[in-house]
PDB file of C-alpha atoms in Angstrom:
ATOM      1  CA  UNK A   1       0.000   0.000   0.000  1.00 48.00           C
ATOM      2  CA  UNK A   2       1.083   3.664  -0.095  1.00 53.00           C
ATOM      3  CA  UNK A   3       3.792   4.665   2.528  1.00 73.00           C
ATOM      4  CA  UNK A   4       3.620   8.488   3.594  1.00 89.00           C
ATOM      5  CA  UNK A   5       6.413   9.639   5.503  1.00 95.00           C
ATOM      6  CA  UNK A   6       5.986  12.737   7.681  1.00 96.00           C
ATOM      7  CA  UNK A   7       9.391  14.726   8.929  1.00 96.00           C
ATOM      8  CA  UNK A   8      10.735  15.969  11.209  1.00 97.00           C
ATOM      9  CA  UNK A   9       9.444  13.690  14.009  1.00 95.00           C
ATOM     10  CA  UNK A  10       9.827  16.612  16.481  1.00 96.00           C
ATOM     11  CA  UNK A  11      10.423  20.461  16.886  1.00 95.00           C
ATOM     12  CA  UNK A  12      11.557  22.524  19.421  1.00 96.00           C
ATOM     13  CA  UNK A  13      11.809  25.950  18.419  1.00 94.00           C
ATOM     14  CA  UNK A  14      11.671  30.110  19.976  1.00 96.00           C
ATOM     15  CA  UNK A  15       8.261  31.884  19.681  1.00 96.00           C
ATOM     16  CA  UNK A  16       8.259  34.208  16.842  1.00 96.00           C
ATOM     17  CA  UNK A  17      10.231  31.355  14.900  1.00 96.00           C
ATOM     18  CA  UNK A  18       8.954  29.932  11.507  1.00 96.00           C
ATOM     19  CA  UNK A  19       7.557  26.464  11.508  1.00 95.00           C
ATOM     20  CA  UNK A  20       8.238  24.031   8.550  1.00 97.00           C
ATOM     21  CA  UNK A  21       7.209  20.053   8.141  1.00 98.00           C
ATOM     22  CA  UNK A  22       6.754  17.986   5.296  1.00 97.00           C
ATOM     23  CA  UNK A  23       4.913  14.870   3.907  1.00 97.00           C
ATOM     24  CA  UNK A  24       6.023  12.751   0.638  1.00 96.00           C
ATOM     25  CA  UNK A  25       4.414   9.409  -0.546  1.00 93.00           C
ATOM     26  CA  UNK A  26       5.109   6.536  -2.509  1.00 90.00           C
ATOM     27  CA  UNK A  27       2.319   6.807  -4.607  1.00 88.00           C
ATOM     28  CA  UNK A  28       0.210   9.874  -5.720  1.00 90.00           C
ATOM     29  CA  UNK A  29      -2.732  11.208  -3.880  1.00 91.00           C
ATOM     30  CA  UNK A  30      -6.032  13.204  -4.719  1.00 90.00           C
ATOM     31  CA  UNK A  31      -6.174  15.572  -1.975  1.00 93.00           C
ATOM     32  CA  UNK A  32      -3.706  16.844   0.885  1.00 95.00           C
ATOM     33  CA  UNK A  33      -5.002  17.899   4.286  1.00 95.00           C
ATOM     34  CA  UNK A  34      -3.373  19.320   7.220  1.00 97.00           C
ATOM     35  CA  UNK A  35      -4.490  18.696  11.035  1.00 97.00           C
ATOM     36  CA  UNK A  36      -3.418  19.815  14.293  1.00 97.00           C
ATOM     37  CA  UNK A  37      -4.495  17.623  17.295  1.00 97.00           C
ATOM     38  CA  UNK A  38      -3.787  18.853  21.172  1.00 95.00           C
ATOM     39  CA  UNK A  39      -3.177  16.351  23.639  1.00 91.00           C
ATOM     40  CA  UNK A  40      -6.427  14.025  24.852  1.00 92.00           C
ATOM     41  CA  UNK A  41      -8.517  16.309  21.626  1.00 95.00           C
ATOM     42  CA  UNK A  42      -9.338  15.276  17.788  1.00 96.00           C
ATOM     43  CA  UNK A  43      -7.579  16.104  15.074  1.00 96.00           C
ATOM     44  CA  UNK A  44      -8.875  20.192  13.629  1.00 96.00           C
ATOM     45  CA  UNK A  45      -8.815  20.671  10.000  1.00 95.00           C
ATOM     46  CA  UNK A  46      -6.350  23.491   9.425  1.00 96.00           C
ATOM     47  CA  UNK A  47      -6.162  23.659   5.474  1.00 96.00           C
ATOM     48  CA  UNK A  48      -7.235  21.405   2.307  1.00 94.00           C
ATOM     49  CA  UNK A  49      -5.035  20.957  -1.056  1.00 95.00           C
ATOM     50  CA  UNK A  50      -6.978  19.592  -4.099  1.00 93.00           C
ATOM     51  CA  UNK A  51      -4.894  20.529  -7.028  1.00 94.00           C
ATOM     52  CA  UNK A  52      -1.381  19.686  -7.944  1.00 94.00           C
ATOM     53  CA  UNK A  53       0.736  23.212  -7.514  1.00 95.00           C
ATOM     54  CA  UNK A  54      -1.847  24.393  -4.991  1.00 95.00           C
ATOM     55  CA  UNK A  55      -0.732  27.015  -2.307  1.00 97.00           C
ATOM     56  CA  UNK A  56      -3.317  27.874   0.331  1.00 96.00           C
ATOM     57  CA  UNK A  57      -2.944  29.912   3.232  1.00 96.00           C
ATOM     58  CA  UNK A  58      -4.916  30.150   6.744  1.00 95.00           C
ATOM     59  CA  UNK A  59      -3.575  33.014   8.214  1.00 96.00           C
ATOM     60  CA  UNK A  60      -0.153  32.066   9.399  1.00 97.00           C
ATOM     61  CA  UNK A  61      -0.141  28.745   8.088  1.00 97.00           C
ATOM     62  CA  UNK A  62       0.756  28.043   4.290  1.00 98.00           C
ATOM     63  CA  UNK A  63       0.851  24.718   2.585  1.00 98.00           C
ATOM     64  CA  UNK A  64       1.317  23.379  -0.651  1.00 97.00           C
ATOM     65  CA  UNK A  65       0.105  20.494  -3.010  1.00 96.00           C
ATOM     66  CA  UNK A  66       3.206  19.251  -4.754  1.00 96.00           C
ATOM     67  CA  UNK A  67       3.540  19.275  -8.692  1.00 95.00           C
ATOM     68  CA  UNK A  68       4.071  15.555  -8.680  1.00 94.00           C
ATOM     69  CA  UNK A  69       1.140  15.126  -6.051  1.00 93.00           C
ATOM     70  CA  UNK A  70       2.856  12.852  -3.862  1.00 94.00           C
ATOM     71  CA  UNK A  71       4.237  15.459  -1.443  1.00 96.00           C
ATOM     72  CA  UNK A  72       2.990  18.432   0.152  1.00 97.00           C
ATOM     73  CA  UNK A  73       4.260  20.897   2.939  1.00 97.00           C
ATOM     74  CA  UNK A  74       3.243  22.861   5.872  1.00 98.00           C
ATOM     75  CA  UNK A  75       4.642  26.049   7.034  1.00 98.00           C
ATOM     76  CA  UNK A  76       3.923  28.048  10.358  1.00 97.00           C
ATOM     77  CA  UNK A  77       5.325  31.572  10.494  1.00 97.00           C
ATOM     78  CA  UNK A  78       5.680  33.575  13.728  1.00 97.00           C
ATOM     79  CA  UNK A  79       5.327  30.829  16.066  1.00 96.00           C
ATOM     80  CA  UNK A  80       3.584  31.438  19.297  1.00 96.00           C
ATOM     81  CA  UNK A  81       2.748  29.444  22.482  1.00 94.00           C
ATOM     82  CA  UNK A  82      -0.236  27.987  21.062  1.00 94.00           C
ATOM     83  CA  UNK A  83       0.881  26.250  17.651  1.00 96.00           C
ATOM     84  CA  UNK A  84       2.064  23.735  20.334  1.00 96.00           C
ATOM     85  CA  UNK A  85       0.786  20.182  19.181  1.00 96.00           C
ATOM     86  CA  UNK A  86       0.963  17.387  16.931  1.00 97.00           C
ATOM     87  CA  UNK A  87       0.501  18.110  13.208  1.00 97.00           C
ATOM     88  CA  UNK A  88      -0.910  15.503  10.978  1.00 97.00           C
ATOM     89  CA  UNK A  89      -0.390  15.105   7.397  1.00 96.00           C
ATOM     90  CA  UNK A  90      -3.505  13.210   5.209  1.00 95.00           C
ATOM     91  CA  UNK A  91      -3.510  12.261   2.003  1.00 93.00           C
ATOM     92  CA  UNK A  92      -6.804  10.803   0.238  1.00 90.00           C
ATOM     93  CA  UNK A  93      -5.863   7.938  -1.859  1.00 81.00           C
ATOM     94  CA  UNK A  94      -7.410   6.328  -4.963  1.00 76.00           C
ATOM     95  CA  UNK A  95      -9.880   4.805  -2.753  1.00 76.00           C
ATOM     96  CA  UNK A  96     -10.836   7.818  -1.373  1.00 78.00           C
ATOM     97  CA  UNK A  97      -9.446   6.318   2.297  1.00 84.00           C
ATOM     98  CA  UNK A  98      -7.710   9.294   4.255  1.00 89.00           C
ATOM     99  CA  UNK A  99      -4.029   8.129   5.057  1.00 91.00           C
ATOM    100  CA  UNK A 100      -2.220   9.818   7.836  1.00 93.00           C
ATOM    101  CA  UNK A 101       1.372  10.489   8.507  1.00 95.00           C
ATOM    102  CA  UNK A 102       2.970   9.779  11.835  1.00 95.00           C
ATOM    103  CA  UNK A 103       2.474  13.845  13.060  1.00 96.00           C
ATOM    104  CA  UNK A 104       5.194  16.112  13.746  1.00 97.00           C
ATOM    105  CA  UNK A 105       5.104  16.947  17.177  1.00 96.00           C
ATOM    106  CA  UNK A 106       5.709  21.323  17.832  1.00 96.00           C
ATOM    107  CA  UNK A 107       7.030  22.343  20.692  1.00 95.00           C
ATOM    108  CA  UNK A 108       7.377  26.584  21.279  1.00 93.00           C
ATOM    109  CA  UNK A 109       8.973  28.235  23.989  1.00 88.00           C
ATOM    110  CA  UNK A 110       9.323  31.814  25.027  1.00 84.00           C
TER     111      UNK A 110
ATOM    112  CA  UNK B   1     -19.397  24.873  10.560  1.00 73.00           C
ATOM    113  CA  UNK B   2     -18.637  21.223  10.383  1.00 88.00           C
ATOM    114  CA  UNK B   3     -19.255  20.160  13.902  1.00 94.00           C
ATOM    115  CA  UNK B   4     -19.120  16.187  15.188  1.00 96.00           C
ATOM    116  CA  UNK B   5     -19.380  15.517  18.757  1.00 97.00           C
ATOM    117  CA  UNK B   6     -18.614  12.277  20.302  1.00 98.00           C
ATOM    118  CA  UNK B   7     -20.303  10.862  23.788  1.00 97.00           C
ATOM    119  CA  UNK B   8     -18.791  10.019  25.992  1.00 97.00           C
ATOM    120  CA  UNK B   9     -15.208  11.412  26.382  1.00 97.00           C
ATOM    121  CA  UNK B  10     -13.971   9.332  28.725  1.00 97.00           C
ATOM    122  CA  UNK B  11     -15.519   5.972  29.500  1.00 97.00           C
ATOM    123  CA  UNK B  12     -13.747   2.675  32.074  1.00 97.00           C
ATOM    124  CA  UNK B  13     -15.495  -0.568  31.954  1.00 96.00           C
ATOM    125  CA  UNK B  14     -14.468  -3.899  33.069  1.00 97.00           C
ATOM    126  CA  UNK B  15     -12.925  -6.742  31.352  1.00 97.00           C
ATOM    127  CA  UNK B  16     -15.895  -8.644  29.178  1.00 97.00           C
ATOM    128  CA  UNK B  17     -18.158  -6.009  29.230  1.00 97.00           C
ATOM    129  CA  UNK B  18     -19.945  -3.797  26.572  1.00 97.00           C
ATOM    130  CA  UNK B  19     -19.204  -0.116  25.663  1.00 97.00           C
ATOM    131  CA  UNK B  20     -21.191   1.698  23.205  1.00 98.00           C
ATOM    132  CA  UNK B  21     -19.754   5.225  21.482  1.00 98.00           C
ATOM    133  CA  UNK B  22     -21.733   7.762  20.212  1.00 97.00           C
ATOM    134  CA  UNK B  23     -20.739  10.366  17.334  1.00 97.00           C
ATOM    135  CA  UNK B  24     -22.668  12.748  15.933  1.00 96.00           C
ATOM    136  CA  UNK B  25     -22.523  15.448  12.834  1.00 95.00           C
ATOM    137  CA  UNK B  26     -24.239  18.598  14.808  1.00 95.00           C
ATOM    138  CA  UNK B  27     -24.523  21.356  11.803  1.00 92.00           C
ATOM    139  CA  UNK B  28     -24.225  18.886   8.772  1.00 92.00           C
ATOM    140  CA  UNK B  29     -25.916  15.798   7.731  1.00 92.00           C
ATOM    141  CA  UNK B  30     -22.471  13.432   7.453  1.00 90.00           C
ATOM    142  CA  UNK B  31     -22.981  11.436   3.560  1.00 81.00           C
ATOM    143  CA  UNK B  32     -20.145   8.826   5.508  1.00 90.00           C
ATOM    144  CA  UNK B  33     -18.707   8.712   8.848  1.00 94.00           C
ATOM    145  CA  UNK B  34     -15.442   7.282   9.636  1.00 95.00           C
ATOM    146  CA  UNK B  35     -14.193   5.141  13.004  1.00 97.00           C
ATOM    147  CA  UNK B  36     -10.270   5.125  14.050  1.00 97.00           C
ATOM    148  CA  UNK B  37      -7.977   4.253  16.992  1.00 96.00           C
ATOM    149  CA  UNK B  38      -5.239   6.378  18.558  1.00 95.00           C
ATOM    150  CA  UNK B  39      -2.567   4.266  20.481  1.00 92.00           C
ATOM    151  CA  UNK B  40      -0.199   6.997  22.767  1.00 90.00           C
ATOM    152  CA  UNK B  41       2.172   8.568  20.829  1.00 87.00           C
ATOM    153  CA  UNK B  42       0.795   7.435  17.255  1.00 91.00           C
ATOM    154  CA  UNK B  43      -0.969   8.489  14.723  1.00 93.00           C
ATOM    155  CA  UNK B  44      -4.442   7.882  13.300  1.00 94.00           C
ATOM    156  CA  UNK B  45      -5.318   4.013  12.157  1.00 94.00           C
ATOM    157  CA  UNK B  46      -8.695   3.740  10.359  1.00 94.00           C
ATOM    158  CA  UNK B  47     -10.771   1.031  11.358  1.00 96.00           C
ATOM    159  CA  UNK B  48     -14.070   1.173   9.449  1.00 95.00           C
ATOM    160  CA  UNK B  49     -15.688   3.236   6.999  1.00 93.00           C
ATOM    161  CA  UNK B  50     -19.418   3.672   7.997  1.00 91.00           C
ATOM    162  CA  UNK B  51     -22.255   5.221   5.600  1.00 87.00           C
ATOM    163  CA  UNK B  52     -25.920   5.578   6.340  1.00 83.00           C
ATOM    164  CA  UNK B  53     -28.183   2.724   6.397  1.00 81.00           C
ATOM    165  CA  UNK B  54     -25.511   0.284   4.605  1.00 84.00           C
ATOM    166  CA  UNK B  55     -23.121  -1.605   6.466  1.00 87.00           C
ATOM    167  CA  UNK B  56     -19.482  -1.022   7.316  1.00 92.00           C
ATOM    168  CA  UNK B  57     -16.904  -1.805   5.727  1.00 93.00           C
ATOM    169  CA  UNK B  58     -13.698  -2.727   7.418  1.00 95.00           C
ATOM    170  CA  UNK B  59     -10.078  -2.183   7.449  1.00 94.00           C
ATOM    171  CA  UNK B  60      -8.109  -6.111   7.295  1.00 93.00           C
ATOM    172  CA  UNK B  61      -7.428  -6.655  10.726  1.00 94.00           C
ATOM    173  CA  UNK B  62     -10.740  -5.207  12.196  1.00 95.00           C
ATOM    174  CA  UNK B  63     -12.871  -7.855  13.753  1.00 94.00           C
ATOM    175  CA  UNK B  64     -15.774  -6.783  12.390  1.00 93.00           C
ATOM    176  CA  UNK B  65     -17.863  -8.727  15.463  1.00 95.00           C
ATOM    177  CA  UNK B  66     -15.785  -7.325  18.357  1.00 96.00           C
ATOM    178  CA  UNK B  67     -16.571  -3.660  16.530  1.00 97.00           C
ATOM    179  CA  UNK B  68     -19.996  -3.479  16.017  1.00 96.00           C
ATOM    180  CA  UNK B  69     -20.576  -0.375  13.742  1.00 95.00           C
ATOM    181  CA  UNK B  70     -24.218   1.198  13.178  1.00 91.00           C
ATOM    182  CA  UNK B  71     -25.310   3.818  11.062  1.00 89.00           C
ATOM    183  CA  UNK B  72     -28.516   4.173  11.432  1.00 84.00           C
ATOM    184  CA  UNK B  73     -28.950   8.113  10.291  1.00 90.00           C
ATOM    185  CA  UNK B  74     -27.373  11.152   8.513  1.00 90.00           C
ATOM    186  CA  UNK B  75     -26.065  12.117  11.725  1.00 94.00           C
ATOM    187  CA  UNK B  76     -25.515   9.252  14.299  1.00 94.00           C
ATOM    188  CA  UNK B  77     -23.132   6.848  14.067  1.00 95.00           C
ATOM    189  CA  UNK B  78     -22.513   4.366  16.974  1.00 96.00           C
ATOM    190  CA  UNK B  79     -19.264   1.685  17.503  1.00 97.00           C
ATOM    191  CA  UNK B  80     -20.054  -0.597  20.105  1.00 97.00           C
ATOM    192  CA  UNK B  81     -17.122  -2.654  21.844  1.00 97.00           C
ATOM    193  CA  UNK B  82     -18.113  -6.167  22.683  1.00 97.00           C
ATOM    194  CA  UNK B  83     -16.315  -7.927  25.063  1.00 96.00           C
ATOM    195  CA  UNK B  84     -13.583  -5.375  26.005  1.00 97.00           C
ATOM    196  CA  UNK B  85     -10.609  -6.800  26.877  1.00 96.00           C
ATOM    197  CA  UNK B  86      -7.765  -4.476  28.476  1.00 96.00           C
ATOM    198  CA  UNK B  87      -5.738  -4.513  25.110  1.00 95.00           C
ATOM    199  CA  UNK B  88      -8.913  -2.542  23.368  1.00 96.00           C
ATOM    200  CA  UNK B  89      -8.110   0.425  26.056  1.00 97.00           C
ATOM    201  CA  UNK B  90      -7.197   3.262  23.684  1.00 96.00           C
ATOM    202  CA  UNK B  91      -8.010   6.847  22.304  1.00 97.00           C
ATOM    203  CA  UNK B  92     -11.342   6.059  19.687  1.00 98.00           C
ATOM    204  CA  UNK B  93     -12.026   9.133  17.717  1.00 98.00           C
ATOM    205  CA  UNK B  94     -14.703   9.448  14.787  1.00 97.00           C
ATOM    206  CA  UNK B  95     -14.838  11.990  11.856  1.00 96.00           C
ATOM    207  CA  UNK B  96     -17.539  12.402   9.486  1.00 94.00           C
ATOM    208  CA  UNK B  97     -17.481  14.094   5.570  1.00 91.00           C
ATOM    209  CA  UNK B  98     -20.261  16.986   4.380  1.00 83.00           C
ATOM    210  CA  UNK B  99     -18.919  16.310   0.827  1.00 76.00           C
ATOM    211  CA  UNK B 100     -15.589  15.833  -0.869  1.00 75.00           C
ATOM    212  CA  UNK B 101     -12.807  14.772   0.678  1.00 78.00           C
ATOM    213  CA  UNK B 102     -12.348  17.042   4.201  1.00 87.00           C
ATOM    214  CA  UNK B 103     -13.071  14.698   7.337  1.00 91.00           C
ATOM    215  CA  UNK B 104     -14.222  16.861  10.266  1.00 94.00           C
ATOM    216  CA  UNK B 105     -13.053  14.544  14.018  1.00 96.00           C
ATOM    217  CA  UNK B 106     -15.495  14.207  16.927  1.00 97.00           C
ATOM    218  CA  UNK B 107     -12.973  15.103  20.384  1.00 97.00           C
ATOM    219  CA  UNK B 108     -12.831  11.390  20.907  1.00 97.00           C
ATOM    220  CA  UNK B 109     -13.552   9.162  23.501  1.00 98.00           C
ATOM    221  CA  UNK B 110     -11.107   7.468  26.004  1.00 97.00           C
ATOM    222  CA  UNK B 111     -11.608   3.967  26.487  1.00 97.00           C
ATOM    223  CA  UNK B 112      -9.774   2.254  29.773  1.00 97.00           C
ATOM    224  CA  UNK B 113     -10.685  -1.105  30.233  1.00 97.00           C
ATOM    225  CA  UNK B 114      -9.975  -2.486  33.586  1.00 96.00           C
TER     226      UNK B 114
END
């Protein structure tokens, strides 16, 4: 089945810092979507990627649909206290099954 | 808003018992609804794929009669945990669709069984 590797595992980084993770896969996937879950919470939807190329933004956050549409990145700029938390990367596959990378795990101090 | 709640949050039964989980689509009537487990320090597994009136359709490895799955409207969706045994103690955490491909998660539900 299709593999998709998340990176870095883990951050530790100032407040005001910028924020970057990433997600590739073996195999190319329909849609991209990016999640933050807090500890003992569900996973929030933070943004969606349909099209290869795509770049959305949510207010500080920015990702991207890759051109090959097997990767995709997320970046955080101006990191404060509260981006603290696991990210997920998703990817919906030919099945239309939501496959999620093992989460990058943000930590911010002052 | 895409709302899904999930009853109840935090739930311990003992060994052999029954636990039923309630998740809901507040705002939005859900066209599928999906079940996963949350081990500590992982990410996401999908166990079943759940749409109204039809029923479930499991990931390999799912018993399918330990994790009873009903769907029995636009906006319920109820796994049920037969027999829990302390290895079934983990995080359980539903999401439903509106349409496309976005998956809005229900908190979750803690599941300790003793």
């Amino acid at each position: 089945g299709q593999q998709l590797n998340q990176s870095p595992q883990s951050m530790f980084i100032q407040e005001g810092e910028d924020v970057s993770m990433n997600c590739t896969s073996s195999s190319i996937f329909n849609t991209w979507l990016w999640y933050k879950q807090d500890p003992g919470e569900g996973p929030v939807l933070l943004i969606a990627l349909y099209k290869a190329g795509e770049l959305t933004s949510n207010g500080r956050l920015t990702a991207q649909f890759g051109i090959t549409r097997k990767d995709s990145f997320l970046n955080i700029s101006a990191s404060i206290p509260s981006d603290v938390g696991i990210y997920f990367c998703a990817g919906t596959d030919s099945w239309g099954k939501l496959q999620f990378g093992a989460g990058t795990q943000v930590v911010v101090t002052p | 808003g895409a709302v899904v709640s999930q009853h109840p949050s935090r739930v311990i039964c003992k060994s052999g018992t029954s636990v039923k989980i309630e998740c809901r689509s507040l705002d939005f009537q859900a066209t599928t609804m999906f079940w996963y487990r949350q081990f500590p320090k992982q990410s996401l597994m999908l166990m079943a794929t759940s749409n109204e009136g039809s029923k479930a359709t499991y990931e390999q490895g799912v018993e399918k009669d330990k994790f009873l799955i009903n769907h029995a409207s636009l906006t319920l969706s109820t796994l049920t945990v037969t027999s829990a045994h302390p290895e079934d103690s983990s995080f359980y955490i539903c999401s439903a669709t509106k349409q496309g491909y976005e998956q809005y998660f229900g908190p979750g539900t803690r599941l300790t069984v003793t």
